[in-house]
Short mmCIF file of C-alpha atoms in Angstrom, two decimals:
data_model
loop_
_atom_site.label_atom_id
_atom_site.label_comp_id
_atom_site.label_asym_id
_atom_site.label_seq_id
_atom_site.Cartn_x
_atom_site.Cartn_y
_atom_site.Cartn_z
CA MET A 1 -0.15 -0.09 0.04
CA ARG A 2 2.69 2.40 1.08
CA ALA A 3 4.91 1.38 -2.02
CA PHE A 4 1.96 1.80 -4.34
CA VAL A 5 1.01 5.38 -2.85
CA SER A 6 4.76 6.35 -3.25
CA PHE A 7 5.04 5.39 -6.71
CA SER A 8 1.88 6.86 -7.98
CA VAL A 9 2.74 10.15 -6.40
CA LEU A 10 6.34 9.76 -8.06
CA ALA A 11 4.70 9.06 -11.35
CA LEU A 12 2.15 11.86 -11.04
CA ILE A 13 5.17 14.41 -10.43
CA VAL A 14 7.28 12.96 -13.16
CA VAL A 15 4.16 13.28 -15.86
CA GLY A 16 3.57 16.70 -14.90
CA LEU A 17 7.20 18.00 -14.73
CA ALA A 18 7.61 16.38 -18.16
CA LEU A 19 4.35 18.05 -19.65
CA SER A 20 5.63 21.32 -18.26
CA LEU A 21 9.31 21.06 -19.06
CA SER A 22 8.23 20.17 -22.58
CA HIS A 23 7.26 23.72 -23.27
CA VAL A 24 10.43 25.21 -21.71
CA PRO A 25 13.29 24.04 -24.44
CA PHE A 26 16.65 24.08 -22.83
CA GLY A 27 19.12 26.92 -23.54
CA LYS A 28 16.65 29.16 -25.53
CA ASP A 29 16.26 32.83 -24.89
CA ARG A 30 13.19 33.60 -23.15
CA MET A 31 13.97 36.28 -21.08
CA GLN A 32 11.29 39.28 -20.53
CA VAL A 33 12.04 40.82 -16.89
CA ALA A 34 15.66 39.96 -16.97
CA ASN A 35 16.20 42.07 -20.36
CA TYR A 36 15.35 45.29 -18.68
CA TYR A 37 17.82 44.25 -15.23
CA LEU A 38 20.41 43.40 -17.99
CA ASP A 39 20.37 46.62 -19.78
CA HIS A 40 19.83 49.01 -17.00
CA GLY A 41 21.41 47.32 -13.98
CA VAL A 42 24.48 49.03 -14.05
CA ALA A 43 23.13 52.32 -14.70
CA ASP A 44 20.60 51.77 -11.74
CA THR A 45 22.58 50.40 -9.23
CA GLY A 46 26.39 50.65 -9.80
CA ALA A 47 27.02 47.34 -9.25
CA THR A 48 28.73 45.18 -11.99
CA ASN A 49 27.68 41.87 -10.70
CA LEU A 50 23.98 41.95 -11.63
CA VAL A 51 22.98 38.87 -9.47
CA THR A 52 23.97 41.42 -6.60
CA ALA A 53 22.14 43.89 -8.33
CA VAL A 54 18.79 41.81 -8.57
CA VAL A 55 19.55 40.54 -4.94
CA LEU A 56 20.13 43.78 -3.12
CA ASN A 57 18.33 46.19 -5.25
CA TYR A 58 15.44 45.01 -7.43
CA ARG A 59 14.57 42.44 -5.14
CA ALA A 60 16.04 43.80 -1.63
CA LEU A 61 12.79 43.49 0.34
CA ASP A 62 12.75 39.66 -0.50
CA THR A 63 16.36 39.46 0.76
CA LEU A 64 15.29 41.00 4.25
CA GLY A 65 12.53 38.27 4.12
CA GLU A 66 15.01 35.54 3.68
CA VAL A 67 17.27 36.65 5.98
CA THR A 68 14.55 36.90 8.54
CA VAL A 69 13.61 33.05 7.98
CA LEU A 70 17.34 32.12 8.47
CA PHE A 71 17.16 34.15 11.80
CA ILE A 72 13.76 31.99 12.75
CA ALA A 73 15.27 28.82 11.77
CA SER A 74 18.34 29.63 14.04
CA LEU A 75 16.18 30.50 16.78
CA GLY A 76 14.20 27.40 16.70
CA LEU A 77 17.29 25.33 16.60
CA GLY A 78 18.47 27.03 19.96
CA VAL A 79 15.13 26.46 21.35
CA PHE A 80 14.90 22.97 20.67
CA LEU A 81 18.49 22.00 21.63
CA SER A 82 18.22 23.65 24.99
CA TRP A 83 14.64 23.20 25.74
CA PRO A 84 14.58 20.33 28.54
CA LYS A 85 17.46 21.92 30.73
CA LYS A 86 19.55 19.45 32.39
CA LYS A 87 21.14 20.16 35.85
CA GLU A 88 24.59 21.71 35.03
CA GLY A 89 26.52 19.23 37.59
CA THR A 90 25.25 15.81 36.21
CA GLN A 91 25.78 16.88 32.74
CA GLU A 92 29.53 17.68 33.55
CA GLU A 93 29.80 14.58 35.46
CA GLY A 94 28.32 12.48 32.71
CA LYS A 95 29.98 13.86 29.73
CA ARG A 96 32.58 11.24 28.20
CA GLU A 97 36.30 12.09 27.92
CA LEU A 98 36.63 12.78 24.09
CA PRO A 99 40.03 11.98 22.48
CA GLU A 100 42.14 15.20 21.53
CA ALA A 101 42.74 15.84 18.05
CA SER A 102 46.46 15.49 16.75
CA LEU A 103 48.95 18.05 17.00
CA ILE A 104 48.78 19.10 13.02
CA VAL A 105 44.97 19.41 13.32
CA ARG A 106 45.04 21.37 16.55
CA ARG A 107 47.75 23.90 15.20
CA GLY A 108 46.64 23.84 11.45
CA SER A 109 43.04 24.90 12.57
CA GLN A 110 44.58 27.62 14.59
CA PHE A 111 46.57 28.75 12.02
CA LEU A 112 44.01 28.87 9.30
CA PHE A 113 41.13 30.50 11.41
CA PRO A 114 42.30 34.11 10.79
CA LEU A 115 42.86 33.44 7.11
CA ILE A 116 39.45 31.68 6.57
CA ILE A 117 37.74 34.69 8.34
CA LEU A 118 39.92 37.34 6.16
CA PHE A 119 38.93 35.28 2.87
CA GLY A 120 35.04 35.40 4.00
CA GLY A 121 35.63 39.32 4.51
CA TYR A 122 36.97 39.66 1.08
CA ILE A 123 34.14 37.67 -0.45
CA PHE A 124 31.45 39.66 1.06
CA LEU A 125 33.30 43.01 0.53
CA HIS A 126 33.57 42.36 -3.05
CA GLY A 127 30.24 40.91 -3.70
CA HIS A 128 29.24 43.82 -6.03
CA LEU A 129 32.40 43.11 -8.62
CA THR A 130 33.10 39.44 -8.48
CA PRO A 131 30.88 36.48 -7.81
CA GLY A 132 30.31 35.97 -4.00
CA GLY A 133 28.49 38.24 -1.48
CA GLY A 134 27.15 38.00 2.07
CA PHE A 135 25.46 34.73 1.79
CA GLN A 136 28.82 32.98 0.69
CA GLY A 137 31.10 35.04 2.66
CA GLY A 138 28.85 34.11 5.75
CA SER A 139 29.14 30.39 4.94
CA VAL A 140 32.90 30.72 5.03
CA ILE A 141 32.94 32.57 8.14
CA ALA A 142 30.82 29.71 9.80
CA SER A 143 33.13 27.02 8.19
CA ALA A 144 36.02 29.09 10.11
CA PHE A 145 34.43 28.47 13.17
CA LEU A 146 33.26 25.01 12.44
CA LEU A 147 37.12 24.22 11.87
CA MET A 148 38.01 25.70 15.42
CA PHE A 149 35.41 23.43 17.12
CA LEU A 150 36.51 20.33 15.00
CA GLY A 151 40.11 20.82 15.95
CA ASN A 152 40.12 21.91 19.44
CA ASN A 153 38.11 20.20 22.28
CA ALA A 154 38.10 22.67 24.52
CA TYR A 155 36.99 25.54 22.30
CA ARG A 156 33.90 27.39 23.43
CA LEU A 157 32.25 30.19 21.52
CA ARG A 158 30.83 32.93 23.61
CA HIS A 159 27.08 33.73 22.38
CA THR A 160 26.81 37.27 23.70
CA PRO A 161 29.31 38.57 20.85
CA LEU A 162 27.37 36.35 18.26
CA THR A 163 23.90 37.83 19.44
CA VAL A 164 25.23 41.30 19.54
CA THR A 165 26.85 40.99 15.84
CA GLU A 166 23.68 39.71 14.56
CA SER A 167 21.16 42.12 15.91
CA LEU A 168 23.65 45.30 15.03
CA ALA A 169 23.77 43.73 11.60
CA GLY A 170 20.02 43.27 11.17
CA ILE A 171 19.56 46.87 12.59
CA THR A 172 22.07 48.25 9.98
CA PHE A 173 20.08 46.78 7.23
CA VAL A 174 16.66 48.30 8.33
CA VAL A 175 18.04 51.69 9.19
CA VAL A 176 19.80 51.97 5.78
CA GLY A 177 16.57 50.95 4.34
CA LEU A 178 14.81 53.56 6.18
CA ILE A 179 17.08 56.16 5.56
CA GLY A 180 16.51 55.64 1.70
CA LEU A 181 12.88 55.89 2.66
CA GLY A 182 13.41 59.46 3.96
CA VAL A 183 15.98 60.53 1.09
CA GLY A 184 14.43 59.01 -2.15
CA GLY A 185 10.91 58.17 -0.92
CA TYR A 186 10.95 54.27 -1.03
CA PHE A 187 12.16 51.65 1.27
CA LEU A 188 16.10 50.48 0.55
CA ASN A 189 16.69 53.39 -2.03
CA ASN A 190 19.98 53.53 -3.33
CA PHE A 191 20.80 57.15 -1.95
CA LEU A 192 24.74 56.94 -1.96
CA PRO A 193 26.61 58.12 -4.97
CA LYS A 194 27.30 55.34 -7.62
CA GLY A 195 31.11 55.78 -7.94
CA SER A 196 32.98 54.48 -11.02
CA MET A 197 32.35 50.97 -12.49
CA PHE A 198 35.13 48.24 -11.49
CA SER A 199 36.14 50.24 -8.37
CA LEU A 200 35.24 48.78 -4.75
CA PHE A 201 33.77 52.40 -3.63
CA SER A 202 31.14 52.03 -6.00
CA ALA A 203 27.41 50.94 -6.04
CA GLY A 204 25.87 53.01 -3.45
CA VAL A 205 24.78 51.19 -0.16
CA ILE A 206 25.22 47.78 -1.76
CA PRO A 207 28.64 46.95 -0.19
CA ILE A 208 27.13 48.19 3.24
CA LEU A 209 24.11 45.96 2.78
CA TYR A 210 26.11 42.89 1.57
CA SER A 211 28.43 43.41 4.59
CA ALA A 212 25.77 43.27 6.95
CA ILE A 213 24.18 40.26 5.36
CA GLY A 214 27.71 38.64 5.56
CA LEU A 215 27.93 39.54 9.39
CA LYS A 216 24.12 38.36 9.86
CA VAL A 217 24.46 35.12 8.33
CA GLY A 218 27.83 34.29 9.60
CA ALA A 219 26.91 34.88 13.25
CA GLU A 220 23.78 32.81 12.77
CA LEU A 221 25.40 29.92 11.02
CA SER A 222 27.89 30.06 13.58
CA GLY A 223 25.54 30.08 16.41
CA ILE A 224 23.60 26.97 14.69
CA VAL A 225 27.15 25.10 14.67
CA ALA A 226 27.91 25.93 18.12
CA ASN A 227 24.61 24.71 19.54
CA MET A 228 24.87 21.51 17.69
CA PHE A 229 28.43 20.89 19.07
CA GLU A 230 27.48 22.29 22.66
CA SER A 231 24.43 19.68 23.32
CA ARG A 232 26.22 16.75 24.06
CA SER A 233 23.76 15.23 26.42
CA GLU A 234 21.78 12.67 24.37
CA ARG A 235 24.07 9.53 24.44
CA MET B 1 26.06 21.67 -27.72
CA THR B 2 22.72 20.30 -28.69
CA THR B 3 23.23 16.68 -27.09
CA GLY B 4 23.35 17.78 -23.66
CA ASN B 5 20.00 19.43 -23.99
CA PRO B 6 17.64 17.07 -22.14
CA MET B 7 20.50 15.69 -19.94
CA MET B 8 20.28 18.60 -17.57
CA TYR B 9 16.63 18.38 -17.03
CA VAL B 10 16.94 14.62 -16.81
CA GLY B 11 19.64 14.97 -14.07
CA ALA B 12 17.43 17.64 -11.97
CA VAL B 13 14.17 15.86 -12.07
CA GLY B 14 16.03 12.71 -11.39
CA LEU B 15 17.56 14.05 -8.40
CA ILE B 16 14.14 15.47 -7.30
CA MET B 17 12.80 11.91 -7.85
CA ILE B 18 15.44 10.09 -5.88
CA GLY B 19 15.22 12.44 -2.99
CA LEU B 20 11.12 12.31 -2.88
CA PHE B 21 11.24 8.82 -2.96
CA THR B 22 13.72 8.81 -0.07
CA VAL B 23 11.56 10.80 1.99
CA LEU B 24 8.29 8.83 1.18
CA SER B 25 9.93 5.40 1.64
CA LYS B 26 12.57 5.15 4.07
CA ARG B 27 11.73 4.83 7.86
CA ASN B 28 14.76 6.39 9.48
CA LEU B 29 14.52 10.14 10.45
CA ILE B 30 18.44 10.92 9.42
CA LYS B 31 17.75 9.35 6.03
CA ILE B 32 14.54 11.25 5.36
CA ILE B 33 16.48 14.37 6.10
CA VAL B 34 19.09 13.36 3.60
CA GLY B 35 16.38 12.89 1.29
CA LEU B 36 15.24 16.48 1.93
CA THR B 37 18.73 17.55 1.13
CA LEU B 38 18.78 15.92 -2.21
CA LEU B 39 15.06 17.28 -2.82
CA ASP B 40 16.65 20.71 -2.36
CA THR B 41 19.86 20.44 -4.65
CA GLY B 42 17.61 19.14 -7.29
CA VAL B 43 15.14 21.88 -7.17
CA ASN B 44 17.88 24.42 -7.43
CA LEU B 45 19.52 22.53 -9.98
CA LEU B 46 16.04 22.78 -12.20
CA LEU B 47 15.60 26.53 -11.68
CA VAL B 48 19.24 27.47 -12.72
CA ALA B 49 18.85 24.92 -15.82
CA ILE B 50 15.68 26.94 -16.86
CA GLY B 51 17.58 30.29 -16.82
CA TYR B 52 20.40 29.09 -18.97
CA ILE B 53 20.88 30.13 -22.43
CA HIS B 54 23.19 28.96 -24.80
CA ASN B 55 26.22 30.77 -25.79
CA ARG B 56 26.10 33.12 -23.27
CA THR B 57 28.25 34.15 -20.24
CA ALA B 58 27.47 34.80 -16.44
CA PRO B 59 25.91 38.25 -15.50
CA ILE B 60 28.91 39.65 -14.29
CA LEU B 61 30.31 42.69 -15.98
CA THR B 62 34.14 42.81 -16.23
CA GLN B 63 36.37 44.84 -18.76
CA ALA B 64 36.71 42.00 -21.23
CA HIS B 65 32.90 41.12 -21.02
CA ALA B 66 30.94 44.17 -21.16
CA ASP B 67 27.93 43.43 -23.21
CA PRO B 68 24.73 42.53 -21.49
CA SER B 69 22.95 41.01 -24.29
CA LYS B 70 25.50 38.33 -23.95
CA MET B 71 24.58 37.14 -20.49
CA VAL B 72 22.47 34.40 -18.84
CA ASP B 73 19.30 35.17 -16.88
CA PRO B 74 20.19 36.66 -13.33
CA VAL B 75 16.93 36.12 -11.76
CA PRO B 76 16.82 32.57 -11.00
CA GLN B 77 20.52 32.88 -9.76
CA ALA B 78 19.30 35.38 -7.46
CA LEU B 79 16.64 33.07 -6.00
CA VAL B 80 18.60 30.00 -5.85
CA LEU B 81 21.56 31.94 -4.35
CA THR B 82 19.31 32.54 -1.14
CA ALA B 83 17.44 29.38 -1.33
CA ILE B 84 20.74 27.37 -0.92
CA VAL B 85 21.50 29.15 2.57
CA ILE B 86 17.97 28.78 3.84
CA GLY B 87 18.14 25.10 3.08
CA LEU B 88 21.05 24.80 5.55
CA GLY B 89 18.87 26.48 8.06
CA VAL B 90 15.93 24.28 7.60
CA THR B 91 18.36 21.08 7.54
CA ALA B 92 19.80 22.13 10.74
CA LEU B 93 16.23 22.57 12.25
CA ALA B 94 15.13 19.21 11.10
CA LEU B 95 18.18 17.77 12.54
CA ALA B 96 17.72 19.34 15.84
CA LEU B 97 13.95 17.92 15.58
CA ALA B 98 15.43 14.39 15.19
CA ILE B 99 18.06 14.89 18.07
CA ARG B 100 15.21 15.78 20.34
CA VAL B 101 12.82 12.87 19.16
CA TYR B 102 15.66 10.58 19.77
CA GLY B 103 16.10 11.80 23.29
CA HIS B 104 12.38 11.16 23.64
CA TYR B 105 11.68 7.68 22.35
CA LYS B 106 15.43 6.47 22.08
CA THR B 107 14.71 5.30 18.35
CA LEU B 108 14.67 7.14 15.00
CA ASP B 109 12.50 4.60 13.49
CA THR B 110 9.05 6.28 12.63
CA ARG B 111 7.31 2.98 12.71
CA LYS B 112 7.92 3.21 16.48
CA ILE B 113 7.18 6.57 17.23
CA ARG B 114 3.68 7.48 18.19
CA GLY B 115 2.01 9.62 15.58
CA LEU B 116 4.33 9.51 12.66
CA LYS B 117 3.33 6.47 10.82
CA TRP B 118 1.38 6.39 7.82
CA MET C 1 28.39 18.40 -24.13
CA ILE C 2 29.31 14.81 -23.32
CA TYR C 3 30.84 15.91 -20.16
CA ILE C 4 27.63 17.15 -18.87
CA ALA C 5 26.21 13.58 -19.48
CA ILE C 6 29.05 12.18 -17.55
CA LEU C 7 28.63 14.34 -14.74
CA THR C 8 24.70 13.98 -14.41
CA VAL C 9 25.27 10.25 -14.31
CA ALA C 10 27.77 10.20 -11.70
CA MET C 11 25.33 12.61 -9.89
CA LEU C 12 22.57 10.32 -10.22
CA ILE C 13 24.47 7.46 -9.10
CA ALA C 14 25.72 9.08 -5.80
CA GLY C 15 22.08 9.92 -5.17
CA LEU C 16 21.05 6.28 -5.56
CA ALA C 17 23.95 5.53 -3.20
CA ALA C 18 22.70 8.00 -0.76
CA TYR C 19 19.31 5.92 -0.89
CA PHE C 20 20.90 2.57 -0.77
CA PHE C 21 23.61 2.90 1.85
CA ARG C 22 22.71 1.50 5.42
CA ASP C 23 25.63 3.08 7.00
CA LEU C 24 24.51 6.70 7.74
CA ILE C 25 27.86 8.14 7.43
CA ALA C 26 28.28 6.58 4.09
CA ALA C 27 24.87 8.01 3.13
CA VAL C 28 26.15 11.61 4.29
CA VAL C 29 29.33 11.35 2.32
CA ALA C 30 27.33 10.45 -0.82
CA CYS C 31 25.24 13.58 -0.20
CA ALA C 32 28.64 15.61 -0.28
CA ALA C 33 29.49 13.97 -3.53
CA VAL C 34 25.90 15.13 -5.02
CA SER C 35 26.44 18.62 -3.62
CA LEU C 36 29.92 18.67 -5.23
CA ILE C 37 28.98 17.52 -8.50
CA ALA C 38 25.97 19.86 -8.43
CA SER C 39 28.36 22.83 -7.78
CA VAL C 40 30.57 21.77 -10.91
CA LEU C 41 27.20 21.57 -12.89
CA PHE C 42 26.11 24.95 -11.61
CA TYR C 43 29.56 26.20 -12.80
CA LEU C 44 28.89 24.57 -16.41
CA LEU C 45 25.40 26.67 -16.24
CA GLN C 46 27.28 29.92 -15.99
CA ALA C 47 26.07 30.43 -12.67
CA PRO C 48 29.35 31.34 -10.52
CA ASP C 49 27.33 32.96 -7.53
CA VAL C 50 25.34 29.94 -7.03
CA ALA C 51 28.42 27.42 -7.63
CA MET C 52 30.31 29.31 -4.53
CA ALA C 53 27.07 29.16 -2.45
CA GLU C 54 26.84 25.40 -2.91
CA ALA C 55 30.51 25.03 -2.58
CA ALA C 56 30.42 27.19 1.03
CA ILE C 57 27.71 25.14 2.13
CA GLY C 58 28.01 21.77 0.69
CA ALA C 59 31.80 21.13 1.35
CA GLY C 60 31.77 21.58 5.13
CA LEU C 61 28.78 22.85 6.87
CA THR C 62 26.01 20.26 5.74
CA THR C 63 28.49 17.25 6.26
CA ALA C 64 29.57 18.19 9.82
CA ILE C 65 26.00 18.97 11.02
CA PHE C 66 24.85 15.78 9.84
CA VAL C 67 27.68 13.70 11.32
CA ILE C 68 27.31 15.67 14.82
CA ALA C 69 23.52 14.51 14.53
CA ILE C 70 24.76 11.02 13.71
CA ARG C 71 27.08 11.04 16.66
CA LYS C 72 24.13 12.18 18.97
CA THR C 73 21.72 9.45 17.63
CA GLY C 74 22.89 6.04 16.01
CA ARG C 75 25.13 5.28 13.03
CA TYR C 76 23.11 2.39 11.43
CA GLU C 77 19.82 2.58 9.74
CA LYS C 78 17.99 -0.42 11.05
CA MET D 1 44.01 24.25 -29.46
CA THR D 2 40.45 22.45 -29.50
CA ALA D 3 42.13 19.14 -29.29
CA LEU D 4 44.32 20.13 -26.25
CA TRP D 5 41.14 21.45 -24.56
CA LEU D 6 39.44 18.09 -25.41
CA LEU D 7 42.36 16.43 -23.78
CA PHE D 8 42.56 18.35 -20.60
CA LEU D 9 38.67 17.94 -20.17
CA SER D 10 38.61 14.30 -20.74
CA LEU D 11 41.56 13.67 -18.26
CA GLY D 12 39.72 15.69 -15.81
CA ALA D 13 36.40 13.53 -16.49
CA ALA D 14 38.05 10.41 -16.17
CA GLY D 15 39.64 11.35 -12.92
CA VAL D 16 36.27 12.19 -11.59
CA ALA D 17 34.91 8.82 -13.07
CA LEU D 18 37.67 6.59 -11.33
CA CYS D 19 37.67 8.51 -7.96
CA LEU D 20 33.78 8.15 -8.06
CA ALA D 21 33.91 4.48 -8.81
CA ARG D 22 36.27 3.97 -5.99
CA ALA D 23 33.66 5.99 -3.88
CA ALA D 24 31.00 3.79 -4.96
CA ALA D 25 32.71 0.37 -4.52
CA GLY D 26 34.88 1.15 -1.64
CA PRO D 27 34.11 -1.83 0.83
CA THR D 28 34.53 0.23 3.98
CA THR D 29 33.55 3.82 4.75
CA PRO D 30 37.06 5.25 4.84
CA ASP D 31 37.63 4.09 1.23
CA ARG D 32 34.45 6.09 0.14
CA VAL D 33 35.37 9.10 2.05
CA VAL D 34 39.13 9.20 0.22
CA GLY D 35 37.13 8.69 -3.10
CA VAL D 36 35.26 11.70 -2.44
CA ASP D 37 37.95 13.79 -1.34
CA GLY D 38 39.84 13.01 -4.80
CA THR D 39 36.94 14.10 -6.47
CA VAL D 40 37.18 17.33 -4.58
CA THR D 41 40.69 17.68 -5.63
CA ILE D 42 40.13 16.84 -9.23
CA SER D 43 37.10 19.12 -9.39
CA ILE D 44 39.21 22.11 -8.11
CA ALA D 45 41.58 21.55 -11.06
CA LEU D 46 38.49 21.17 -13.66
CA MET D 47 37.16 24.64 -12.33
CA VAL D 48 40.51 26.35 -12.72
CA LEU D 49 40.71 24.84 -16.29
CA LEU D 50 37.15 25.93 -17.35
CA SER D 51 37.67 29.33 -16.02
CA SER D 52 40.48 29.66 -18.59
CA PHE D 53 38.16 27.69 -21.11
CA PHE D 54 35.21 30.01 -20.62
CA ASP D 55 38.08 33.20 -20.63
CA ARG D 56 36.63 34.68 -17.41
CA GLN D 57 39.27 35.14 -14.60
CA ILE D 58 36.81 36.00 -12.20
CA TYR D 59 35.39 32.39 -12.17
CA MET D 60 38.77 31.45 -10.28
CA ASP D 61 37.16 32.65 -7.01
CA VAL D 62 34.71 29.41 -6.83
CA ALA D 63 37.91 27.05 -7.24
CA LEU D 64 39.60 29.16 -4.27
CA VAL D 65 36.44 28.57 -2.12
CA TYR D 66 36.53 25.14 -2.62
CA ALA D 67 40.24 24.67 -2.39
CA VAL D 68 40.04 26.54 1.28
CA LEU D 69 37.01 24.77 2.81
CA GLY D 70 37.06 21.61 0.81
CA PHE D 71 38.91 19.34 3.55
CA ILE D 72 36.44 20.44 6.43
CA GLY D 73 33.70 17.54 5.68
CA VAL D 74 36.50 15.04 5.20
CA LEU D 75 38.17 16.28 8.72
CA ALA D 76 34.57 16.01 10.23
CA VAL D 77 34.19 12.53 9.36
CA ALA D 78 37.55 11.70 10.45
CA ARG D 79 36.98 13.06 13.80
CA TYR D 80 33.91 10.86 14.07
CA MET D 81 35.69 7.81 13.18
CA GLU D 82 38.29 8.35 15.99
CA ARG D 83 35.35 9.37 18.35
CA GLY D 84 36.33 12.94 18.91
CA VAL D 85 33.39 14.99 17.76
#
């Protein structure tokens, strides 16, 4: 019964996708909205990476919503993993003694940590010029913290600086949007001068917004990793 | 360049099917979440494949490539970019739920968890 | 492009492996392989932004989070 | 010139196929992990080659991200194997 239901659901979806995709030939030009973005993107926003122009200028309100979704996921994970409060003393006694990582992994992780953080900063600062941006840079920063957790057993992340960073980054995004509303008449208006193409200080508010998103995503994903590592109570 | 045409769609739809079949037929909660990750990747691949146009390059202007009429559609890429990061958040949330379920029932088998079997 | 066909078939085989492996660690490793080949395919579809996001997420974070969850529950699927 | 590109890409695809065959066939889990790690390394080389093939230098950043972060997943599985996570 269960297999029959599964296969009929799959067959329905295959038939539906095949019927709809047969009208969408692969690799043909069918852009309508995007032609406007491609033609006017650099003049409107100053960002030469047009994906960034779509994410942070034409669709910036959606990006605010997506960052909020990520924040809610991180919040829910923190609530679920800390909900049945264990007694602090018993948890410390019941913890197994974990074997320490080898010397190469420990020292290597401590050596690589600042370099990976720097690389993440490079990715989100250059988001309007090269591939990359806040989401990718934040993931790279969270990977650096993950490397520290994997390499050092005694490593603990203080949660207060993470929360402060995340809140300040979110407030920066909203305040920049509200200043745009006051200056130009609509939310997230690009009110700073566009600058010249291909230079770091160009594209108006887009580097500021992408730095805020990078710090916020990095803090949220680091918080997720820290919560997963620190709840060692089940087994 | 034409022989690769249906292959991208076949790959994306096949990945969606594998992920969905894992979600529907497996009984281990961690395996179900693995299936959700596969499903996520397949949907992202399908969206980007729909936005692709032959013989065009990525929508990033440089000094050597400054012609916007030679670029692919940036809108699906912008959508998928955020969907990938949110997929990680959703996966982590589902894994936290699975860990809590294991702490309560001492099993991950959906047949033995009250209220989860179908 | 014969290479797209090769990579697609390899990706589907890795996905099927993630379905069939009883060892959950092996299934998660197969999932990482699917993410890697999907990243190369995004690259071939002229989407370097998406390829970079898939690389940054799929290379380390997804695998590590699954491994921690398997450590806290059980390794083998019964 | 086209023959040279064909040679390079074929070698890369063959390397990916061989590593994935080891990852699919490997009797134990460490074999599979090593197979996937070899695939990561060859894919980095493929991405660098393709950035030259498409004549876009900015594509190199993707290969850089994989080169910096590709080992973390393997490290996580290795720490699980020695019961350290």
